[in-house]
Backbone as a ProteinNet text record, in pm:
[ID]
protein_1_A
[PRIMARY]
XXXXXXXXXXXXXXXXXXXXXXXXXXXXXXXXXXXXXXXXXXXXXXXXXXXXXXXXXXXXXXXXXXXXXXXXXXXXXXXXXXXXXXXXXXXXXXXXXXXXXXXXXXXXXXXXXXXXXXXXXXXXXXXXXXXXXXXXXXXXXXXXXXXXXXXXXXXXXXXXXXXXXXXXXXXXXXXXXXXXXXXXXXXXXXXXXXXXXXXXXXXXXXXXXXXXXXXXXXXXXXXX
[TERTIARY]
2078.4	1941.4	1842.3	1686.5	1627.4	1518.3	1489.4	1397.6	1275.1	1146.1	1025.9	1001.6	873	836.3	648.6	553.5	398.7	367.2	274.8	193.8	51.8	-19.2	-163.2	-180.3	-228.6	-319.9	-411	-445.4	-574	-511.3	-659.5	-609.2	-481.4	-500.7	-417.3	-312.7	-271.7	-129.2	-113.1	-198.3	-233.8	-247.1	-157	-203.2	-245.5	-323	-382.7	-466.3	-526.9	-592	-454	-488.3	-403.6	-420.4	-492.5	-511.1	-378.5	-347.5	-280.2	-338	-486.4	-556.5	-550.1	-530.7	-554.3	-680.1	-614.2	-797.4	-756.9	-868.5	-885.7	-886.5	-788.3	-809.7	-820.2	-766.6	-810.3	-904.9	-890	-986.6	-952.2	-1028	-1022.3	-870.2	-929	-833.4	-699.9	-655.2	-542.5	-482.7	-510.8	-542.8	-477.9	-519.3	-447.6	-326.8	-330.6	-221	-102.6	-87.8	-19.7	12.1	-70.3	-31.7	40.2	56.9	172	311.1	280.3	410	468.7	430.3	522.5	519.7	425.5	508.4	620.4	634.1	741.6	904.1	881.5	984.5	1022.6	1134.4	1207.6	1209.1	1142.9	1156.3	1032.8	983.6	861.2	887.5	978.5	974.9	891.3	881.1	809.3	881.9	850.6	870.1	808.7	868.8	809	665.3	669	556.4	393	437.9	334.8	302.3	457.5	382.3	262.4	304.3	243.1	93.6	96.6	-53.9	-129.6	-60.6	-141.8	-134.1	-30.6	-7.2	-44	84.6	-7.5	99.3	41.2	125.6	210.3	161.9	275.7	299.2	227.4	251.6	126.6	120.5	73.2	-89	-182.2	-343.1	-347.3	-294.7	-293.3	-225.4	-309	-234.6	-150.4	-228.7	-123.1	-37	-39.6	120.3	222.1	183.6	257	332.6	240.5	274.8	374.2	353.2	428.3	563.9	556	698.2	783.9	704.9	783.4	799.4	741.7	785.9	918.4	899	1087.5	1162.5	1154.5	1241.1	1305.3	1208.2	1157.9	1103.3	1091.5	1004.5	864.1	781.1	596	622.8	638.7	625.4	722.8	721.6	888.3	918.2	1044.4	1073.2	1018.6	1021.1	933.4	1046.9	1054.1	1172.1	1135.5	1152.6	1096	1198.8	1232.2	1317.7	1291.9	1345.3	1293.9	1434.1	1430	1587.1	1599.1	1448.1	1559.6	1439.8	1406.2	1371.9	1218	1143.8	998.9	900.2	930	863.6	792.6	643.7	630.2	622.4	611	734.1	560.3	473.7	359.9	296	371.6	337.2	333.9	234.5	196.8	286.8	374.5	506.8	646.9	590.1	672.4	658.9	540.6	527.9	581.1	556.1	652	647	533.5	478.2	582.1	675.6	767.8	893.9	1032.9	1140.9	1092.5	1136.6	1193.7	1277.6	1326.5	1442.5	1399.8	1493.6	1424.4	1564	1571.6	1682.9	1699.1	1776.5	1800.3	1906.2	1933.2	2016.1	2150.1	2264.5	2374.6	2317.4	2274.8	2278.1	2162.1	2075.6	1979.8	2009.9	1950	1959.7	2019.4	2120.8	2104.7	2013.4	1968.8	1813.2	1744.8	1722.8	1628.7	1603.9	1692.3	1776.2	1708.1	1752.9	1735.7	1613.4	1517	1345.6	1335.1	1322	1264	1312.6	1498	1520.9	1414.6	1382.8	1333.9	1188.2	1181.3	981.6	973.8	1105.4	1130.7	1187.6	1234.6	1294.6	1450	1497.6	1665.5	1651	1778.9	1807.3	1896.8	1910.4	2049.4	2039.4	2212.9	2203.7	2292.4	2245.9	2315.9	2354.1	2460.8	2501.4	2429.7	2427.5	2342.2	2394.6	2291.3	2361.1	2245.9	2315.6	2259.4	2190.2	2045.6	1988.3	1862.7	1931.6	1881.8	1976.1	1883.4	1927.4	1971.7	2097.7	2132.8	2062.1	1928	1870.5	1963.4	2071.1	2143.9	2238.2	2285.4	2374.6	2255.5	2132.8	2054.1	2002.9	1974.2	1956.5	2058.1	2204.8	2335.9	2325.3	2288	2278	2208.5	2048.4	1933.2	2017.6	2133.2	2160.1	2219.4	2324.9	2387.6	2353.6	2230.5	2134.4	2020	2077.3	2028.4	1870.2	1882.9	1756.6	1778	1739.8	1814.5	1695.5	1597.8	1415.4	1369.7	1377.8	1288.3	1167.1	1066.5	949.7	887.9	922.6	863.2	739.5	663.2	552.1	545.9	619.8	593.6	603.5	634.4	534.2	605.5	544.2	602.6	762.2	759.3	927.2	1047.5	948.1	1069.8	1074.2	969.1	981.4	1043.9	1033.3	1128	1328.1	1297.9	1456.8	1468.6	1459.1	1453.4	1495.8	1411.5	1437.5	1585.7	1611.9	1746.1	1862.3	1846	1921.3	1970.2	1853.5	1949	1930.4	1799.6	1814	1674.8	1586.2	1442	1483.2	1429.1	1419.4	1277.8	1162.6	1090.5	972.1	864.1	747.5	624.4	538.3	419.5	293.7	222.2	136.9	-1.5	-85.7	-250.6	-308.3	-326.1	-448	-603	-664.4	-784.1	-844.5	-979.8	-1088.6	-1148.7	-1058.6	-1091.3	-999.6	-1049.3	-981.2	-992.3	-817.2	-806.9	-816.1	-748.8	-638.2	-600.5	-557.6	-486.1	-365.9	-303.1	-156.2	-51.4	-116.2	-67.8	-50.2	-162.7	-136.9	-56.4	-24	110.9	105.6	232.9	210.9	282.8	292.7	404.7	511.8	583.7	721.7	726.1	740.4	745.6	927.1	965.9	1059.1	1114.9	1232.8	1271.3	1238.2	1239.7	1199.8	1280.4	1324.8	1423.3	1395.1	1529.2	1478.3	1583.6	1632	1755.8	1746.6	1772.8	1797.4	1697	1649.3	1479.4	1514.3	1441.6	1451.6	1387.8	1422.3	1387.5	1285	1167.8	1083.2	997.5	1037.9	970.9	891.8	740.9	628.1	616.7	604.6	639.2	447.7	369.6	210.5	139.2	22.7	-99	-205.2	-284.4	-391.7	-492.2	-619.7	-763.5	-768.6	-799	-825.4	-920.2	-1007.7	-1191.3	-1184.8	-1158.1	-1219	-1141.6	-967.9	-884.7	-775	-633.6	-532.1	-437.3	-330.4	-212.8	-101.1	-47.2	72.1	169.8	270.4	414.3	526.2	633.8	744.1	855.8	967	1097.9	1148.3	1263.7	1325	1464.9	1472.9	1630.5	1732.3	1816.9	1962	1853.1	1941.8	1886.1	1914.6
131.2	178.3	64.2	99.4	11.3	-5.5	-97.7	-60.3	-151.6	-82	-158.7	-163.4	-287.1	-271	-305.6	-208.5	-220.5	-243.4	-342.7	-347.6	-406.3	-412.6	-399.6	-533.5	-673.1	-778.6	-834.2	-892.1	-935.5	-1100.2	-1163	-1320.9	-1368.5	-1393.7	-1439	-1322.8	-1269.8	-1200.9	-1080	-1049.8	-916.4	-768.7	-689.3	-529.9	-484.8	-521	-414.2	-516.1	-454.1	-539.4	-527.5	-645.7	-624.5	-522.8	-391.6	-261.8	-164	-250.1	-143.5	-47.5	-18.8	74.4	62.4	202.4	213	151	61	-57.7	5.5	-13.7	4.6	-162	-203.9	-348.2	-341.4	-165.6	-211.8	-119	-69.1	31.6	125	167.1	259.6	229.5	94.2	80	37.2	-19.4	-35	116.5	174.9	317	391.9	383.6	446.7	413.9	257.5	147.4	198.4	290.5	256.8	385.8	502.9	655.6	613.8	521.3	549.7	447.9	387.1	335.6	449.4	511.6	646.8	763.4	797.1	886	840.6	661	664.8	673.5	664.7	670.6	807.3	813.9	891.7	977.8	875.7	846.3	806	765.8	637.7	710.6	561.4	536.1	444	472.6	433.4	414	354.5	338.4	432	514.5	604.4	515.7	383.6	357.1	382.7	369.8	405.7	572.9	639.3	835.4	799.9	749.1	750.5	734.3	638.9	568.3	632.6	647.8	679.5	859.6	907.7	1052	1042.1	953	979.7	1065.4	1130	1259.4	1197.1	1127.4	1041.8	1144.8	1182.1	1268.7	1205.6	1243.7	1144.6	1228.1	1151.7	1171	1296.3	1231	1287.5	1396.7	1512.3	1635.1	1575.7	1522.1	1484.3	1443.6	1376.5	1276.6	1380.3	1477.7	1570.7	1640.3	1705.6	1751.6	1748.9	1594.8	1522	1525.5	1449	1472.7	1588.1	1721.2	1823.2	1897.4	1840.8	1826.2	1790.8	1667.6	1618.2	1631.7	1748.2	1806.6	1795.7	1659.8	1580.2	1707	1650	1730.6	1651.4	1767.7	1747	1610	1603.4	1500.4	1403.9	1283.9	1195.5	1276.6	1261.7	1270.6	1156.9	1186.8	1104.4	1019.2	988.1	918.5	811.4	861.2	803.2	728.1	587.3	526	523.2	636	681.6	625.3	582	563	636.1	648.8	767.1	879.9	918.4	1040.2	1110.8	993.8	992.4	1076.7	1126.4	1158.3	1261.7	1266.6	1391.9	1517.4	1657.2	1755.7	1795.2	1759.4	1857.2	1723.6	1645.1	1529.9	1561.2	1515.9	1558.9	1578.9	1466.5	1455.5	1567.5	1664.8	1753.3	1885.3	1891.7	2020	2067.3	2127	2175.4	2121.3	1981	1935.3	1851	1837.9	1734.7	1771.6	1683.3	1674.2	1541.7	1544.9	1439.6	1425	1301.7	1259.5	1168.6	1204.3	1107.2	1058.2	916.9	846.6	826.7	858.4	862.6	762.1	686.8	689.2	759.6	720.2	805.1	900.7	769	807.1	934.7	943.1	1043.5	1202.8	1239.1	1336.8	1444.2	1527.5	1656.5	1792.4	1763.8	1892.8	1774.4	1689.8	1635.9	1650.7	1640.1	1635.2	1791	1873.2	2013.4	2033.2	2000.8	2015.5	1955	1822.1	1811.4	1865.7	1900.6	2020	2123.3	2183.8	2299.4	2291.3	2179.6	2133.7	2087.3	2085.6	2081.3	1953.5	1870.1	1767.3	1751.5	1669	1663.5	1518.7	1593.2	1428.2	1365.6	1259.2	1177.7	1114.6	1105.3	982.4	904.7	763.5	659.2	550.5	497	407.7	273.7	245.7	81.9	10.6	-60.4	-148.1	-71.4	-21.6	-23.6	140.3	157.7	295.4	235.8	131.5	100.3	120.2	192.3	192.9	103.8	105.6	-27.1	27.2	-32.9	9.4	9.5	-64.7	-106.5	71.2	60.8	174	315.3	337.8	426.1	438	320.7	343.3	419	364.1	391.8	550.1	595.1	759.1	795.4	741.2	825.3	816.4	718.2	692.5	833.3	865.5	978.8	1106.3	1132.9	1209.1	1236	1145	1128	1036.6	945	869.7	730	708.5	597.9	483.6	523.5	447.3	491	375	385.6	296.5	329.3	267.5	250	146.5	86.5	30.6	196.3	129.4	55	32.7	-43.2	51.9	-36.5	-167.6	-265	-369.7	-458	-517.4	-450	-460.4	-368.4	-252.7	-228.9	-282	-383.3	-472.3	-570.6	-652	-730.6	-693.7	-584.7	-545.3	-493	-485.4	-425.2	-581.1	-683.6	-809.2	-879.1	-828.8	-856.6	-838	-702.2	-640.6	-657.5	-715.4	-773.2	-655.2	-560.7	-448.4	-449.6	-530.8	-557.2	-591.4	-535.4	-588.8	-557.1	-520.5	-598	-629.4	-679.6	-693.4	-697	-603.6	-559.7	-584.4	-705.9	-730.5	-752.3	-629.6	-665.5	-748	-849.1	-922.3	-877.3	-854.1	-814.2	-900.3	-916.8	-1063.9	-989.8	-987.4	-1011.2	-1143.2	-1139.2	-1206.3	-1145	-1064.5	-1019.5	-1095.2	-1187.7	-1265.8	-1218.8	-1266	-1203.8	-1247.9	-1305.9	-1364.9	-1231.4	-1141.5	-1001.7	-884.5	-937.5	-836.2	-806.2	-702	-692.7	-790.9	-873	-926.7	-878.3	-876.5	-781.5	-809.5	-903.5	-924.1	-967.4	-842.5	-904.4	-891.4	-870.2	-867.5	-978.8	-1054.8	-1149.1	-1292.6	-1232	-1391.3	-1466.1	-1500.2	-1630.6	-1746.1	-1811.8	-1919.4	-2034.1	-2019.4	-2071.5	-2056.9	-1906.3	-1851.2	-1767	-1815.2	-1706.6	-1653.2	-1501.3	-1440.7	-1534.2	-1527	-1609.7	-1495.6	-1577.7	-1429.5	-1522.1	-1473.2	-1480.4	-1426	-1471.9	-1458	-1399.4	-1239.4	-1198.6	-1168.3	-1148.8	-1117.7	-1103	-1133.8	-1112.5	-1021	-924.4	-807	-816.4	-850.1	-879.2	-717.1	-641.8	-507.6	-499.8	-418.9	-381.7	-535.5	-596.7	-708.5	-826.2	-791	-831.7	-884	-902.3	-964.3	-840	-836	-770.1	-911.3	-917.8	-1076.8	-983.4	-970.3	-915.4	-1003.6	-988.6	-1053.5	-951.3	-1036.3	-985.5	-1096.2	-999.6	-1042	-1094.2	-1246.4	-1318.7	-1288.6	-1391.9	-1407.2	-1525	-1599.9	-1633.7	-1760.5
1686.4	1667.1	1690.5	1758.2	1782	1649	1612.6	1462.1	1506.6	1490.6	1494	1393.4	1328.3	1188.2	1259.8	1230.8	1200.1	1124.2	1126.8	991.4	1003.7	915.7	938.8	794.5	843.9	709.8	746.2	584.1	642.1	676.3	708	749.2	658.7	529.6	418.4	403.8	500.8	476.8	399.7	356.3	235.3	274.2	229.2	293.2	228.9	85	38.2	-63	-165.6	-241.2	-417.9	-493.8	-567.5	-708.6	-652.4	-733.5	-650	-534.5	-413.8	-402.4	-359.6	-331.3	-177.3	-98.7	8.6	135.8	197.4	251.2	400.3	440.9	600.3	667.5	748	793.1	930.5	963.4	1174	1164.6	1310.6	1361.8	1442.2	1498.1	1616.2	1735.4	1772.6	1848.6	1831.1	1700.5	1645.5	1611.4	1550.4	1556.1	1624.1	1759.2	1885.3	1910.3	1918.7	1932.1	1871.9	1694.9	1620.9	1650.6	1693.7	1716.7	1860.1	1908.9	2014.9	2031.3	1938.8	1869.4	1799.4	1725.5	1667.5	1784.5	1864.2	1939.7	2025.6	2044.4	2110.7	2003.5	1887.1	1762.5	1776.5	1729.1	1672.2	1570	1456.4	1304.2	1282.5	1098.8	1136.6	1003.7	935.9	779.5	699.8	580.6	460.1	317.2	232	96	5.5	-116.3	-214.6	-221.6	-230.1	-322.1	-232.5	-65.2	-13.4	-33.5	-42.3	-18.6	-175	-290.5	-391.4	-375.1	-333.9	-335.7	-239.5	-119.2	0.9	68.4	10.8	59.3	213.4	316.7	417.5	466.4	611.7	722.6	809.8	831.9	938.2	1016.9	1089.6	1232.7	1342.6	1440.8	1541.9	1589.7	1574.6	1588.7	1732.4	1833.5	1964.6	2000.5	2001.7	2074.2	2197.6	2307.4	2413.1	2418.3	2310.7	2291.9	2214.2	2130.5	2071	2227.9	2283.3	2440.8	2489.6	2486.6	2609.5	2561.6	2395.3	2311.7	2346.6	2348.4	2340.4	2523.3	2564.6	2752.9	2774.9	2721.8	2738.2	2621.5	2550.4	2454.7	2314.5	2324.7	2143.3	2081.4	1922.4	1799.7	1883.6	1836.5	1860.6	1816.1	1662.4	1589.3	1556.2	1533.9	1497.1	1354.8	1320.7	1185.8	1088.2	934.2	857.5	773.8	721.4	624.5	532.7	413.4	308	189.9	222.4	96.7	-16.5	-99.2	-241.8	-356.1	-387.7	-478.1	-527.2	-665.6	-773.9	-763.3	-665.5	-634.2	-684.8	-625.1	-752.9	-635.7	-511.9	-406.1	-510.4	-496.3	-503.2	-445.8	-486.3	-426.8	-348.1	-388.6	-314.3	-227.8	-222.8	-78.3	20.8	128.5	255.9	336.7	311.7	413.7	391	318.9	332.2	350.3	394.2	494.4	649.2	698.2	801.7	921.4	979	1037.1	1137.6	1064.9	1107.9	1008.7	1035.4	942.9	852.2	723.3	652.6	576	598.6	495.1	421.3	279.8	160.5	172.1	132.5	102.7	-6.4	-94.6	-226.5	-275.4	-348.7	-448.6	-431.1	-457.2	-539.5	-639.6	-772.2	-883.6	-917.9	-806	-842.2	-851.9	-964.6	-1067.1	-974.1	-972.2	-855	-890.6	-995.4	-1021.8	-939.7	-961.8	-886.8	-733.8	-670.6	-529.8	-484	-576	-566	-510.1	-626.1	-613.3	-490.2	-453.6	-313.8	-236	-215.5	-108.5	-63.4	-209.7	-184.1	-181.2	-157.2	-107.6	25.8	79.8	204.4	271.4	156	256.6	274.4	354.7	331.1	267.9	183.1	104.2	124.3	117.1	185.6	83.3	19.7	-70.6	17.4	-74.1	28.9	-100.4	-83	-195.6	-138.2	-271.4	-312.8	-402.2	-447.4	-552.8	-716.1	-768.6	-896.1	-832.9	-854.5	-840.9	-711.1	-601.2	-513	-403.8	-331.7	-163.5	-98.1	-37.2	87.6	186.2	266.5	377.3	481.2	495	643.3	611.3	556.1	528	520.7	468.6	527.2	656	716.4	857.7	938.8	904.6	969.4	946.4	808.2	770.3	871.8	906.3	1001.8	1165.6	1207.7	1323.7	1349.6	1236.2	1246	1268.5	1250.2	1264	1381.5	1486.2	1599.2	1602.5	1486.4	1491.9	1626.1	1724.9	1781.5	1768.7	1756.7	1742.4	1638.2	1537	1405.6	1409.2	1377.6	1346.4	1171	1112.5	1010.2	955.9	874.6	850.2	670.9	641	497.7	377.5	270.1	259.7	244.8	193.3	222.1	117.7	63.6	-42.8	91.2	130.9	220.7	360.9	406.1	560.8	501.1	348.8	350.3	350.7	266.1	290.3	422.7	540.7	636.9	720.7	684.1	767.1	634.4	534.9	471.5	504.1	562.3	614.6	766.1	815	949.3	1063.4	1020.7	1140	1204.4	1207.5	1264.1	1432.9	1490.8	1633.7	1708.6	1661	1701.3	1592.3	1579.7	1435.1	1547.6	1504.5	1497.4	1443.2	1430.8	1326.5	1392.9	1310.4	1368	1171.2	1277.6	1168.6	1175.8	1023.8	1094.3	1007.3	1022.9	1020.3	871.4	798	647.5	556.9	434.9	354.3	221.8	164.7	50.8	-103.2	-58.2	-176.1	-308	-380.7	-516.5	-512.3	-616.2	-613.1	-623.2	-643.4	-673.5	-582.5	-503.9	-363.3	-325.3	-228.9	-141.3	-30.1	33.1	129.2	255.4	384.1	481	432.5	384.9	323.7	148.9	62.2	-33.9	-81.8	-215.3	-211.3	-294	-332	-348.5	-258.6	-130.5	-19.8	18.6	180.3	179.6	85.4	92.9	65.1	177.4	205.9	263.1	461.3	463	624.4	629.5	756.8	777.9	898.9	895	1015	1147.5	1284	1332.6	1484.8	1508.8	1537.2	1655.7	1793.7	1904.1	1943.3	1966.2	2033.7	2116	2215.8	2293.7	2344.2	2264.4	2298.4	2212.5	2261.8	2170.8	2251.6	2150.1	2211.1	2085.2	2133.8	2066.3	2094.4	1918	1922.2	1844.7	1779.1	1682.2	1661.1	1576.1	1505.8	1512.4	1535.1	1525.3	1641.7	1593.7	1677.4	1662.2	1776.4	1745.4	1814.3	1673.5	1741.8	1741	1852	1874.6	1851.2	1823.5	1823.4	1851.1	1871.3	1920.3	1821.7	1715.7	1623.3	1659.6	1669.5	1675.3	1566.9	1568.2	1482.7	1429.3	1295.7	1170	1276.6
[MASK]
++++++++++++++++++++++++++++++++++++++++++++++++++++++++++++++++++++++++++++++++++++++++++++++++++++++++++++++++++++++++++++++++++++++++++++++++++++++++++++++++++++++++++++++++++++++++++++++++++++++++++++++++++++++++++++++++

């Protein structure tokens, strides 16, 4: 599987402010940028903690690109996929209307009434063993491969881009900086998580694109 990860900070590395309230850091033209990174996906996963905060659709701005998807015999829309452990999605979240498929990644240990309810709010659940009442992402990805995901696109946040670069399945990173400054020792940063300390992902420069206010730096993700 090919896995992209997007993400959107400000100068000082920050995606949100440290209320984790939903901020606007691009624009228009990042915007576009990011609606065709997911129509070229498959997939285009997230963390419970963003459906929480942000209730977003994750389906793609552009009728044409829906079109085109379904020209060459794709869904309109990618599928959505949401790393939930113990099953906190809520059942009247955007991302589970009929718009698209999603899969919640669950836990083993999560409740099977629980399991039940989001079934029947419309998502599929996959449990996937972890450690404790946490998801192994490498072993959920391997679940979405099975499922004919071959292009995932990763939009955050940042606890699940860091397990995502833990895991050893990033191949390429996506980052528009935009010409603010958040700070807060508390903020989210694109990689939070525990943090190397030892072996760092190792991340080649492939381009840069001046978009509204901002940068988009690309990379192509190495071996450690």
């Amino acid at each position: 599987m090919h896995v992209v990860v997007n993400a959107a900070q400000s100068v000082d590395g920050k995606l949100a402010t440290r209320r984790r309230e939903q901020l606007r850091i691009s624009g228009t033209e990042d915007f576009d940028r990011v609606d065709r990174v997911r129509a070229a996906a498959d997939a285009v996963l997230v963390g419970v903690g963003t459906v929480i905060a942000d209730d977003p659709h994750l389906t793609l701005d552009e009728e044409d690109r829906r079109v085109e998807r379904l020209r060459n015999g794709r869904p309109g829309n990618p599928a959505r996929v949401v790393v939930d452990s113990t099953g906190r999605t809520p059942t009247d979240a955007r991302i589970l209307d009929d718009a698209a498929a999603t899969y919640l990644l669950v836990a083993a240990s999560t409740p099977a009434a629980r399991r039940e309810a989001l079934e029947a709010a419309g998502a599929e659940v996959v449990a996937v063993e972890g450690d404790g009442e946490h998801v192994d992402l490498g072993a959920g990805i391997g679940a979405l491969a099975e499922r004919g995901v071959d292009r995932l696109m990763v939009e955050g946040g940042g606890e699940i881009i860091y397990s995502c670069f833990d895991a050893g399945v990033v191949d390429e990173l996506h980052v528009y900086v935009g010409s603010m400054v958040i700070g807060g020792r508390d903020a989210p940063t694109l990689a939070d998580g525990e943090g190397f300390t030892e072996s760092f992902p190792r991340l080649d420069l492939t381009g840069t694109e001046r978009l509204d206010d901002g940068i988009v730096l690309s990379y192509e993700v190495g071996s450690d």
